[in-house]
PDB file of C-alpha atoms in Angstrom:
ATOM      1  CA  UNK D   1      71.838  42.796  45.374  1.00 43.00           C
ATOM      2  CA  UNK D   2      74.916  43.842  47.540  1.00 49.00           C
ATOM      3  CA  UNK D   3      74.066  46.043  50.424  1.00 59.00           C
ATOM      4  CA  UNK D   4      75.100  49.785  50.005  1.00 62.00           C
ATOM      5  CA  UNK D   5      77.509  51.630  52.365  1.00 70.00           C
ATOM      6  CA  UNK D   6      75.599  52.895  54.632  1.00 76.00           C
ATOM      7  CA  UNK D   7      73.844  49.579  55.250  1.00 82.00           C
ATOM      8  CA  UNK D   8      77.321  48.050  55.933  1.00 85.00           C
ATOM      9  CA  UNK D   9      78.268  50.653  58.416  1.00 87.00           C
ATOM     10  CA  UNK D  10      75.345  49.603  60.191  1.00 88.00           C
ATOM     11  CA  UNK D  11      75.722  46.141  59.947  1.00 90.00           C
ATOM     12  CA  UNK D  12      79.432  46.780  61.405  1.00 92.00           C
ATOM     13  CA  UNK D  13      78.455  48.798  64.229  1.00 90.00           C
ATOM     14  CA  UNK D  14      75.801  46.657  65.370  1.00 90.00           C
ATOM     15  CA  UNK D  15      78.234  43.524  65.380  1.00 93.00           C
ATOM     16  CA  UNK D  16      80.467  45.611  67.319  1.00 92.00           C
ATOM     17  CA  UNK D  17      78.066  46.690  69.944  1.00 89.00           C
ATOM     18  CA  UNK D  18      77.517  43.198  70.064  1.00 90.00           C
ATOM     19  CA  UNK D  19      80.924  42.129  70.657  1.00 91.00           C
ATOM     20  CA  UNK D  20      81.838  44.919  73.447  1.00 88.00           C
ATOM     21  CA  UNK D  21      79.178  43.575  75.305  1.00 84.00           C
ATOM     22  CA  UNK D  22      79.723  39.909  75.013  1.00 86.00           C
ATOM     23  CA  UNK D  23      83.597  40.934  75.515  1.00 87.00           C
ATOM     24  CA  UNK D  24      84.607  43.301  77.691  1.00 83.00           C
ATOM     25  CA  UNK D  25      88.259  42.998  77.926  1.00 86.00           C
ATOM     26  CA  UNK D  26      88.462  44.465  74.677  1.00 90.00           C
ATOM     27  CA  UNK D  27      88.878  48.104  76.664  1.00 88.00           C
ATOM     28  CA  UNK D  28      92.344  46.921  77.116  1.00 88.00           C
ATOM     29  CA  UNK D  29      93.393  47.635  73.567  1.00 89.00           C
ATOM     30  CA  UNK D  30      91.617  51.125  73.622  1.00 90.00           C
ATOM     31  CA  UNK D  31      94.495  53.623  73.710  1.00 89.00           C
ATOM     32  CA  UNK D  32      94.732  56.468  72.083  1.00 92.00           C
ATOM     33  CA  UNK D  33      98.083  58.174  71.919  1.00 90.00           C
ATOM     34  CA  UNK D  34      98.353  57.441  68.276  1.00 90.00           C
ATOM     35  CA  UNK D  35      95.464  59.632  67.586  1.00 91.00           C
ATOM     36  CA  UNK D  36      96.511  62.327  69.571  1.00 91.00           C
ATOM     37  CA  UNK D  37     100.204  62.754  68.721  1.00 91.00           C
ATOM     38  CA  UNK D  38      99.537  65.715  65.988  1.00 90.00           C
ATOM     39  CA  UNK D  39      97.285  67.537  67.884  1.00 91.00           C
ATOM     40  CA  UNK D  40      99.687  67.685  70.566  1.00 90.00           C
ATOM     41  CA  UNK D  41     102.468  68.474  68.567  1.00 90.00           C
ATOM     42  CA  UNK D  42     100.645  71.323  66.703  1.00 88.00           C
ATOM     43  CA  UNK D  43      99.787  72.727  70.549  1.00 85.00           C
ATOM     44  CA  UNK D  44     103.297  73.615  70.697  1.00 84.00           C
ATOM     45  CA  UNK D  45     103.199  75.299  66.762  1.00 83.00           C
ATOM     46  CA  UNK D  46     100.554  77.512  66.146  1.00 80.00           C
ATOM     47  CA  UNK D  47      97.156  79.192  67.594  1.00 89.00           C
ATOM     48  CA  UNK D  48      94.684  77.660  69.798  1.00 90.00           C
ATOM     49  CA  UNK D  49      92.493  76.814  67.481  1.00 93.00           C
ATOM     50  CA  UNK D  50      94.835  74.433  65.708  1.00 93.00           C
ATOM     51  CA  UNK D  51      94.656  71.255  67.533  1.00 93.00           C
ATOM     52  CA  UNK D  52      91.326  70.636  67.037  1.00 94.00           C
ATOM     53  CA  UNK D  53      91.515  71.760  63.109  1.00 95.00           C
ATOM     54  CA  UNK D  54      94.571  69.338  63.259  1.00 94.00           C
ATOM     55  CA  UNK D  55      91.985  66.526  64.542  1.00 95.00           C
ATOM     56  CA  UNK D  56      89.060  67.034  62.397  1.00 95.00           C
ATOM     57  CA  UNK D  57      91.984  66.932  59.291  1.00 96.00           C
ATOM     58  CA  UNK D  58      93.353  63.633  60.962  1.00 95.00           C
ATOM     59  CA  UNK D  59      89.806  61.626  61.070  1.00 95.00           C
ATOM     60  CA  UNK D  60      88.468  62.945  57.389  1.00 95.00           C
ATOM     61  CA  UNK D  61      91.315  62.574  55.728  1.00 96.00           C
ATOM     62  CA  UNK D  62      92.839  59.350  57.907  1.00 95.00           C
ATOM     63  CA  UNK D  63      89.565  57.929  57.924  1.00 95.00           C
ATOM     64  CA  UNK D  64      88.858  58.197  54.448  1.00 95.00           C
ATOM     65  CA  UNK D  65      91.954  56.646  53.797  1.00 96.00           C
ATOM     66  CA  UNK D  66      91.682  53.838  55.096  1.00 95.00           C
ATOM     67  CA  UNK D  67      88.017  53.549  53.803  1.00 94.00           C
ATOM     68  CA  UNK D  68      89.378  53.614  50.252  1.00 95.00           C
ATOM     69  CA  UNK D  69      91.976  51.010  50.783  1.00 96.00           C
ATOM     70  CA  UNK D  70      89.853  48.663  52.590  1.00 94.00           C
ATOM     71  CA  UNK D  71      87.802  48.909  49.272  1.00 93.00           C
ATOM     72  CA  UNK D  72      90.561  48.586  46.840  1.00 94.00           C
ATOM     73  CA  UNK D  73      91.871  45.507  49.089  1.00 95.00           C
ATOM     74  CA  UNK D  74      88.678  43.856  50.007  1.00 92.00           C
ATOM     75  CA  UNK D  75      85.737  45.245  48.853  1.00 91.00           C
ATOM     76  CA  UNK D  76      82.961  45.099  50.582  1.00 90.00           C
ATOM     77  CA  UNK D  77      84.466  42.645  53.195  1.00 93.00           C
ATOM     78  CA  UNK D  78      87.305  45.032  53.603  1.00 94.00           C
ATOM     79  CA  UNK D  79      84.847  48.023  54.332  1.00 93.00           C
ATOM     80  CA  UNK D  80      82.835  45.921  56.870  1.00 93.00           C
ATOM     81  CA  UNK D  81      86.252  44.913  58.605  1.00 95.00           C
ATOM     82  CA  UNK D  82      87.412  48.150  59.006  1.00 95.00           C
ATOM     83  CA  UNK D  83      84.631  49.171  59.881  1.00 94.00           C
ATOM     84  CA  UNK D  84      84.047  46.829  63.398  1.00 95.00           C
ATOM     85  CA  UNK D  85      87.746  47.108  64.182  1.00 95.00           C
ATOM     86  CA  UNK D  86      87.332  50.859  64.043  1.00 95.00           C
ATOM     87  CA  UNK D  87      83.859  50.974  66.207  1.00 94.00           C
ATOM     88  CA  UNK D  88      85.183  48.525  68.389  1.00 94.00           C
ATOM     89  CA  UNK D  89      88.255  50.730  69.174  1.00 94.00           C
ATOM     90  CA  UNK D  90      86.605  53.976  69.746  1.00 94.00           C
ATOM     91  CA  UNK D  91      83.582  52.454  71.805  1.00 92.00           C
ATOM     92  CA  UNK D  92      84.037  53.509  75.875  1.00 84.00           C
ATOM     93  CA  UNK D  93      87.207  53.937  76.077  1.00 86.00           C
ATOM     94  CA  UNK D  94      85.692  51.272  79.064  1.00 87.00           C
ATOM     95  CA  UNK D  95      83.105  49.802  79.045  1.00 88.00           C
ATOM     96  CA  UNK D  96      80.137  51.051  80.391  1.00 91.00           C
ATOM     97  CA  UNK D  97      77.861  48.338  81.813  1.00 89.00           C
ATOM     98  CA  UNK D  98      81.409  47.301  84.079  1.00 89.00           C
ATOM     99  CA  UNK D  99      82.040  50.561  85.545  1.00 92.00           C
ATOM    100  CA  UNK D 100      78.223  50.743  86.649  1.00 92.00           C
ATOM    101  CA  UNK D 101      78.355  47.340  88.128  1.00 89.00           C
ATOM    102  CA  UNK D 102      82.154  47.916  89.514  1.00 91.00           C
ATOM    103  CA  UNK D 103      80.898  50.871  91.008  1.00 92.00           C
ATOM    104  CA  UNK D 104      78.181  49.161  93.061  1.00 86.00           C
ATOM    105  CA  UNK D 105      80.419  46.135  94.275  1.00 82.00           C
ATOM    106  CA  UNK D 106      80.872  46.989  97.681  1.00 76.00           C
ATOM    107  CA  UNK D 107      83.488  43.508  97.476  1.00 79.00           C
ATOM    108  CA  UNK D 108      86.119  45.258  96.027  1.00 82.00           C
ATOM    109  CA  UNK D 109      86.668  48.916  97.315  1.00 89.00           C
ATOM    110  CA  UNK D 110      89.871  49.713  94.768  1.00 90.00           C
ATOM    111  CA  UNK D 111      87.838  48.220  92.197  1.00 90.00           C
ATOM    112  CA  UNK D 112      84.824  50.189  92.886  1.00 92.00           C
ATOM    113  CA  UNK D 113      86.564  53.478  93.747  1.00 93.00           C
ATOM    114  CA  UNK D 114      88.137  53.197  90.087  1.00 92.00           C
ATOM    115  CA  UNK D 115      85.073  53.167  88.450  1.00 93.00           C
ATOM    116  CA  UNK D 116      83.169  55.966  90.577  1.00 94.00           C
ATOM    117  CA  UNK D 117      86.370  58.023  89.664  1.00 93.00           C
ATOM    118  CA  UNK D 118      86.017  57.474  85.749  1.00 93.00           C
ATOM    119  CA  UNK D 119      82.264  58.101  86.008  1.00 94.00           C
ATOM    120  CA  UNK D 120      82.952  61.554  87.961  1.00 93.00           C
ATOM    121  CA  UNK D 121      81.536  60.141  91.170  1.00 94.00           C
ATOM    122  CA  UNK D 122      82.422  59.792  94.473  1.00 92.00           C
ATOM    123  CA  UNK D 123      81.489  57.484  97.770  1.00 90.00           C
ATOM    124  CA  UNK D 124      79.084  60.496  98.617  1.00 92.00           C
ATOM    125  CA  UNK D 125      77.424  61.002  95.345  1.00 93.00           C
ATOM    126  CA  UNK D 126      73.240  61.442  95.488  1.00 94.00           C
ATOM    127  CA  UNK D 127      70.908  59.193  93.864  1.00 95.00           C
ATOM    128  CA  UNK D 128      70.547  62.066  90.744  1.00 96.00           C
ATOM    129  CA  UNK D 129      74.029  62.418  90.317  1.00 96.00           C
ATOM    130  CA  UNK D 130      74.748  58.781  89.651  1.00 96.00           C
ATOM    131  CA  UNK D 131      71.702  58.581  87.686  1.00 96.00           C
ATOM    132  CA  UNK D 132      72.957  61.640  85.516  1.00 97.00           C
ATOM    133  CA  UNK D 133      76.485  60.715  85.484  1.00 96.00           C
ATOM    134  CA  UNK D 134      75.922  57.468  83.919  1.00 97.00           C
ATOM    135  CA  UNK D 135      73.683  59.270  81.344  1.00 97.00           C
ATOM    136  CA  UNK D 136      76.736  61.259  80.782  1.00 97.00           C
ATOM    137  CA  UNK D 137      79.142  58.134  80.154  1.00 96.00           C
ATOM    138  CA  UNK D 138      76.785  57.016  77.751  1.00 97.00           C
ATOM    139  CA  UNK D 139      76.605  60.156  75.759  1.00 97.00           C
ATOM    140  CA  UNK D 140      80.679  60.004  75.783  1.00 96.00           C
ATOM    141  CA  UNK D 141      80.926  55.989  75.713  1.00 95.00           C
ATOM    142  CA  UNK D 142      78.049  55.130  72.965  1.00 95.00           C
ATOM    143  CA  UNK D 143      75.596  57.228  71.615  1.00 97.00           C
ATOM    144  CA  UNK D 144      78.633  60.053  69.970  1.00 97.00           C
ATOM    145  CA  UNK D 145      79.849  57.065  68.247  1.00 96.00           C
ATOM    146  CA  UNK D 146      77.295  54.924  66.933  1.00 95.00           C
ATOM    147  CA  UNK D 147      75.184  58.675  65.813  1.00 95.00           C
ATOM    148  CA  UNK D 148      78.962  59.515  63.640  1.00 95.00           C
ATOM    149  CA  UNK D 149      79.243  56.187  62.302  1.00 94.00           C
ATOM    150  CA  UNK D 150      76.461  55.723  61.385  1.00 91.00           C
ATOM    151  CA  UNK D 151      76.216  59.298  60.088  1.00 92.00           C
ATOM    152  CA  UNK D 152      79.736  59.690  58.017  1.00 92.00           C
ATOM    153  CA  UNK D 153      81.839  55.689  58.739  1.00 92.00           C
ATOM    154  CA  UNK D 154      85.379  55.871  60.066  1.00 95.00           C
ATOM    155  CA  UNK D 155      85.791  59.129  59.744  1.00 95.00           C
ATOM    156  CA  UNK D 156      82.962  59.827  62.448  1.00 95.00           C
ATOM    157  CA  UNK D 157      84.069  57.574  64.788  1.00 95.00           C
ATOM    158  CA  UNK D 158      87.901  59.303  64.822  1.00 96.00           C
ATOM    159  CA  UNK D 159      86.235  62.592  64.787  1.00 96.00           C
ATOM    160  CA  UNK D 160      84.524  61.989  67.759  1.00 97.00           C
ATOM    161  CA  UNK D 161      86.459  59.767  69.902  1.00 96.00           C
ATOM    162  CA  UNK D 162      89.832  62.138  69.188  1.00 95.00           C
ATOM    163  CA  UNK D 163      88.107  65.465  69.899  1.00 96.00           C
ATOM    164  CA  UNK D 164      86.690  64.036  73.196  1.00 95.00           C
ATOM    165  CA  UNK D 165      89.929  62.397  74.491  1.00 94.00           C
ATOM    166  CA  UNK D 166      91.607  65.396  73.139  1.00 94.00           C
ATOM    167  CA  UNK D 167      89.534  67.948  75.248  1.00 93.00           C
ATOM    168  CA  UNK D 168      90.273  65.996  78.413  1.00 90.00           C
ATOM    169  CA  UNK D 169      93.996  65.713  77.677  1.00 88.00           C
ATOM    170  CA  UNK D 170      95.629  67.853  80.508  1.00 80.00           C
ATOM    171  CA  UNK D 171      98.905  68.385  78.091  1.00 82.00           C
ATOM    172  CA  UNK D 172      96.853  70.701  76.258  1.00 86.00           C
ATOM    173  CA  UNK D 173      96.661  74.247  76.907  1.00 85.00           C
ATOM    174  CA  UNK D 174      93.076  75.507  79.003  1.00 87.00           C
ATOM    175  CA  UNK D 175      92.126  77.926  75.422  1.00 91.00           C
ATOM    176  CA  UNK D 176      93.209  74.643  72.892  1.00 92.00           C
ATOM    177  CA  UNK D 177      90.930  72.754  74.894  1.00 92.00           C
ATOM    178  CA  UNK D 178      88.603  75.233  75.192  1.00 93.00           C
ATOM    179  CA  UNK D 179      88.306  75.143  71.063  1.00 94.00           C
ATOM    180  CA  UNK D 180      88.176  71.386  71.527  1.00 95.00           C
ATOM    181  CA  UNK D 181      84.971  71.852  74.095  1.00 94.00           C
ATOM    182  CA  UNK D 182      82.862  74.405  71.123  1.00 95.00           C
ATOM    183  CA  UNK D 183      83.847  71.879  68.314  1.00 96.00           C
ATOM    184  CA  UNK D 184      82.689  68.438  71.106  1.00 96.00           C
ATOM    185  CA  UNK D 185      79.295  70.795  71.618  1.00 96.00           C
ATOM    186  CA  UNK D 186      78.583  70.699  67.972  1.00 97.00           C
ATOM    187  CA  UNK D 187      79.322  67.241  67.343  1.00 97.00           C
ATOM    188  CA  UNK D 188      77.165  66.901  70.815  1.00 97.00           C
ATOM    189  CA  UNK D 189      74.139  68.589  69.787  1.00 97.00           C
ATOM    190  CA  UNK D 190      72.353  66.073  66.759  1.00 97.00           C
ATOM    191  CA  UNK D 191      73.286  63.516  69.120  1.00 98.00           C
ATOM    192  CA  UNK D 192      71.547  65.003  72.137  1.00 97.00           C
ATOM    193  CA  UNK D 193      68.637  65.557  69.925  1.00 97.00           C
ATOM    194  CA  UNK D 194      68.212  61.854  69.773  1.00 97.00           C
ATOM    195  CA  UNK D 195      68.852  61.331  72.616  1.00 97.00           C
ATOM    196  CA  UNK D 196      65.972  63.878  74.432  1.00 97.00           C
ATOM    197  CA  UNK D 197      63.714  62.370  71.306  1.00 97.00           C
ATOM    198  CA  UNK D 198      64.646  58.706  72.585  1.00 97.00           C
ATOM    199  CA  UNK D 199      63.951  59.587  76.432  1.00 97.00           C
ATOM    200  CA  UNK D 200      61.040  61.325  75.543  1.00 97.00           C
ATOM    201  CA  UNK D 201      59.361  58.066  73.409  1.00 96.00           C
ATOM    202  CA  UNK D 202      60.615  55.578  76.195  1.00 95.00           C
ATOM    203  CA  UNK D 203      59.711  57.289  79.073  1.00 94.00           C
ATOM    204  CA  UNK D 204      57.139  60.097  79.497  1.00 94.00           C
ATOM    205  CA  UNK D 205      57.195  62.643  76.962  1.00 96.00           C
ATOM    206  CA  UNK D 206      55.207  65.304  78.568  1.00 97.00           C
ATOM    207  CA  UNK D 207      58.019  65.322  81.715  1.00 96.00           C
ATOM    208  CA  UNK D 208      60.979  65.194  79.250  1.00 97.00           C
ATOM    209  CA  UNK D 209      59.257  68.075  77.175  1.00 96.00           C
ATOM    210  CA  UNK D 210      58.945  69.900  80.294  1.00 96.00           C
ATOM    211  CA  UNK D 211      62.599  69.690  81.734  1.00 96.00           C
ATOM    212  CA  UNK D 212      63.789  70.644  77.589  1.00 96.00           C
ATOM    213  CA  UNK D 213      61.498  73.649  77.798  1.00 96.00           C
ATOM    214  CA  UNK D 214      62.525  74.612  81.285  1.00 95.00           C
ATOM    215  CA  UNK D 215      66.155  75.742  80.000  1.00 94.00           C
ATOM    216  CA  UNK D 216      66.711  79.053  78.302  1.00 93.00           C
ATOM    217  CA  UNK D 217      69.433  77.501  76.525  1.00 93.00           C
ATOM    218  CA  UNK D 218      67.132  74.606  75.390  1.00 93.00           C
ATOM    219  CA  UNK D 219      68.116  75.006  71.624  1.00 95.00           C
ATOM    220  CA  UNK D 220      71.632  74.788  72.388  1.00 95.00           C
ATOM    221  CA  UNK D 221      70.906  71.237  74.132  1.00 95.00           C
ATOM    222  CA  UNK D 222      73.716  71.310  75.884  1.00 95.00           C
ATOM    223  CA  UNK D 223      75.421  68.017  77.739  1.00 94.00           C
ATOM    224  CA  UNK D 224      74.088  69.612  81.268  1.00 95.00           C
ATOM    225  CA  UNK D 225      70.071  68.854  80.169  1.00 97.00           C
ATOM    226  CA  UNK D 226      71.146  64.986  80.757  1.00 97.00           C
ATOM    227  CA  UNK D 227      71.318  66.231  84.477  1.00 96.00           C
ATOM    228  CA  UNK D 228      67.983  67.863  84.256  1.00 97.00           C
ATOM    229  CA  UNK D 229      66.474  64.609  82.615  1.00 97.00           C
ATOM    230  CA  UNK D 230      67.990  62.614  85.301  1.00 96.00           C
ATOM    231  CA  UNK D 231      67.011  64.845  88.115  1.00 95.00           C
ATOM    232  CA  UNK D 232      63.168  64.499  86.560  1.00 95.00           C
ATOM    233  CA  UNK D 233      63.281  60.998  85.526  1.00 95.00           C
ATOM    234  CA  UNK D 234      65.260  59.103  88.614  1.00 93.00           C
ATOM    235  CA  UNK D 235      63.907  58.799  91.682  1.00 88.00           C
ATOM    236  CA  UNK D 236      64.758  61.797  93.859  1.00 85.00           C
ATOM    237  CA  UNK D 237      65.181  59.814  96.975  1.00 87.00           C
ATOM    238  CA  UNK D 238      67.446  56.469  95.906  1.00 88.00           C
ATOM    239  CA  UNK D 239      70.605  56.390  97.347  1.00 91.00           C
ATOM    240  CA  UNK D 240      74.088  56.028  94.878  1.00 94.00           C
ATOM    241  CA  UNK D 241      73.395  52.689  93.562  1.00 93.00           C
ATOM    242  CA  UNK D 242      69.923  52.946  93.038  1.00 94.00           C
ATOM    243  CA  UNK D 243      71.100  56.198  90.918  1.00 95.00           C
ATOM    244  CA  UNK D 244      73.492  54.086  88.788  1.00 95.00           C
ATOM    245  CA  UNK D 245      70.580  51.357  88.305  1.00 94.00           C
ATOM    246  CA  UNK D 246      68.333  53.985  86.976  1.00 95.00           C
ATOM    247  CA  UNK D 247      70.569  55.913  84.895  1.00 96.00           C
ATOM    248  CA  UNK D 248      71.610  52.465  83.256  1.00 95.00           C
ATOM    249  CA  UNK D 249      68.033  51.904  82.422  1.00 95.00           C
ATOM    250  CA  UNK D 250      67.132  54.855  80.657  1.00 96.00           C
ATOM    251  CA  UNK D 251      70.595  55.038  78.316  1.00 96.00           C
ATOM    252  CA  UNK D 252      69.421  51.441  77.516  1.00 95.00           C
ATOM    253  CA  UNK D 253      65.999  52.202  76.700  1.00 95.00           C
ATOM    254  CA  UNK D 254      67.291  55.026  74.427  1.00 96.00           C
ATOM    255  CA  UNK D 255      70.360  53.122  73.236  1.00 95.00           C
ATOM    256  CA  UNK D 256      67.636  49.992  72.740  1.00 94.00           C
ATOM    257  CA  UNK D 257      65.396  52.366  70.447  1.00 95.00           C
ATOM    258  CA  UNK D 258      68.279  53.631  68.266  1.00 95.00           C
ATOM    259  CA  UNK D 259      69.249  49.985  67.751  1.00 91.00           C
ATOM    260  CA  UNK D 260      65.918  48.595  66.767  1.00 92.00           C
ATOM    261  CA  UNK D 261      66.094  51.896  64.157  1.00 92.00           C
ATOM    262  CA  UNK D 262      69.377  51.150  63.233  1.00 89.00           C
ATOM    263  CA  UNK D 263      68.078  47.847  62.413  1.00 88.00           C
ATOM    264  CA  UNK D 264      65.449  48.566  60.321  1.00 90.00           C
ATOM    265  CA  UNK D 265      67.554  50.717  58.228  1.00 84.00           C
ATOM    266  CA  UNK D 266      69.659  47.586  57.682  1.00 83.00           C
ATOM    267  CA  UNK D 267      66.837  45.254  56.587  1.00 84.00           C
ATOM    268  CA  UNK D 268      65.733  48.325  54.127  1.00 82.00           C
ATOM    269  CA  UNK D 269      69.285  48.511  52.728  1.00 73.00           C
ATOM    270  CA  UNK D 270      69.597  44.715  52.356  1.00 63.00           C
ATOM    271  CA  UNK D 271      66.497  44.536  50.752  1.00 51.00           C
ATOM    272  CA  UNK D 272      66.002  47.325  48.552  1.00 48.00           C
TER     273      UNK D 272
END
């Protein structure tokens, strides 16, 4: 029997994950100026709220697009092609694993000073804060990603990638990318869901259940509990790099369990 959709977008993001971490340089061709030229231009046109309706109508409808002719081109090859070309653009934009390591090679100071700036971290940075920073990057760099494409295809992965480079883009005004920040919360919260389940299963589930009831705002899981988790999980007294180590550790251990889910969902689809 042919596998189903969703087990091909599985099978396409996991060969993708595999190839951004066998080959990093692929961050070179992640640029995305094509994705946000219409939100840009309707910045300029109408009310703040605009650019990111502009975005979510760019990924559904571009997405599904080019979903349906992959199909009536290729079939099922043509879906699974698309597919990895379209996770393997909107991964990072760099990759993760070489800013962490960049940003602990005392070798080369430009190089390391670049990647402490894209994680939001400076020379100075605590133990905690590199430890929750790099829980951040994953949370922008993986887990948004694989939960929409696995969730909804090529549209997810546009969705997500364009309304998170959008609400950084400085050419926007501070309300449009204010509208940009509410619709990157929702998209946010099922994935920090999974992500506090994750922690909680890999780690110690009575400590992560503690820091998620600690905040009044639990329900709303915002981005900031990844600070929390770090604060509770990391080891208060490591310096930067020790930080960086641990914060690497636990988005693996929850990136490891979604995988090994992921998986079995393939090997059900394939053999159903």
């Amino acid at each position: 029997m042919a596998p189903g959709p969703t087990s091909l977008k599985i099978l396409s993001l996991l060969i993708a994950l595999l190839v951004t971490h066998l080959w990093p340089g692929i961050v070179r061709l992640r640029r995305y100026d094509w994705l946000l030229a219409l939100p840009r231009k309707a910045a300029a046109q109408g009310p703040d709220w605009l650019p990111a309706a502009v975005l979510v109508a760019l990924a559904l409808v571009g997405g599904g697009l080019a979903s349906w002719l992959a199909w009536e081109i290729a079939g099922l090859v043509g879906l699974l092609l698309l597919g990895i070309a379209t996770a393997l653009l909107t991964l990072g934009p760099q990759d993760l694993d070489g800013d962490l390591a960049a940003a602990t090679d005392a070798g080369d100071e430009a190089r390391r000073q670049a990647a402490l700036a894209r994680l939001l971290l400076r020379t100075e940075s605590t133990g905690i804060q590199g430890a929750a920073a790099a829980l951040h990057a994953a949370l922008a760099r993986w887990f948004g990603i694989v939960f929409w494409f696995a969730l909804i295809g090529v549209p997810g992965c546009l969705l997500y990638r364009g309304v998170r480079e959008a609400h950084h883009d400085f050419s926007l005004g501070g309300d449009q990318r204010r509208q940009l920040g509410r619709l990157l919360g929702w998209l946010n919260w099922p994935v920090m869901f999974l992500i506090v389940a994750a922690l909680a299963l890999m780690t110690d589930f009575d400590r992560v259940r503690a820091v998620f009831m600690a905040r009044e705002d639990r329900w709303q899981l915002p981005a900031a509990l990844l600070d929390d988790l770090a604060a509770e999980l990391c080891d208060a007294e490591g310096d930067l790099e020790q930080g960086l180590r641990d914060g690497r550790r636990l988005a693996w251990r929850a990136l490891g369990l979604w995988l090994a889910v992921l998986s079995l969902l393939l090997l059900a689809g394939l053999v159903s």
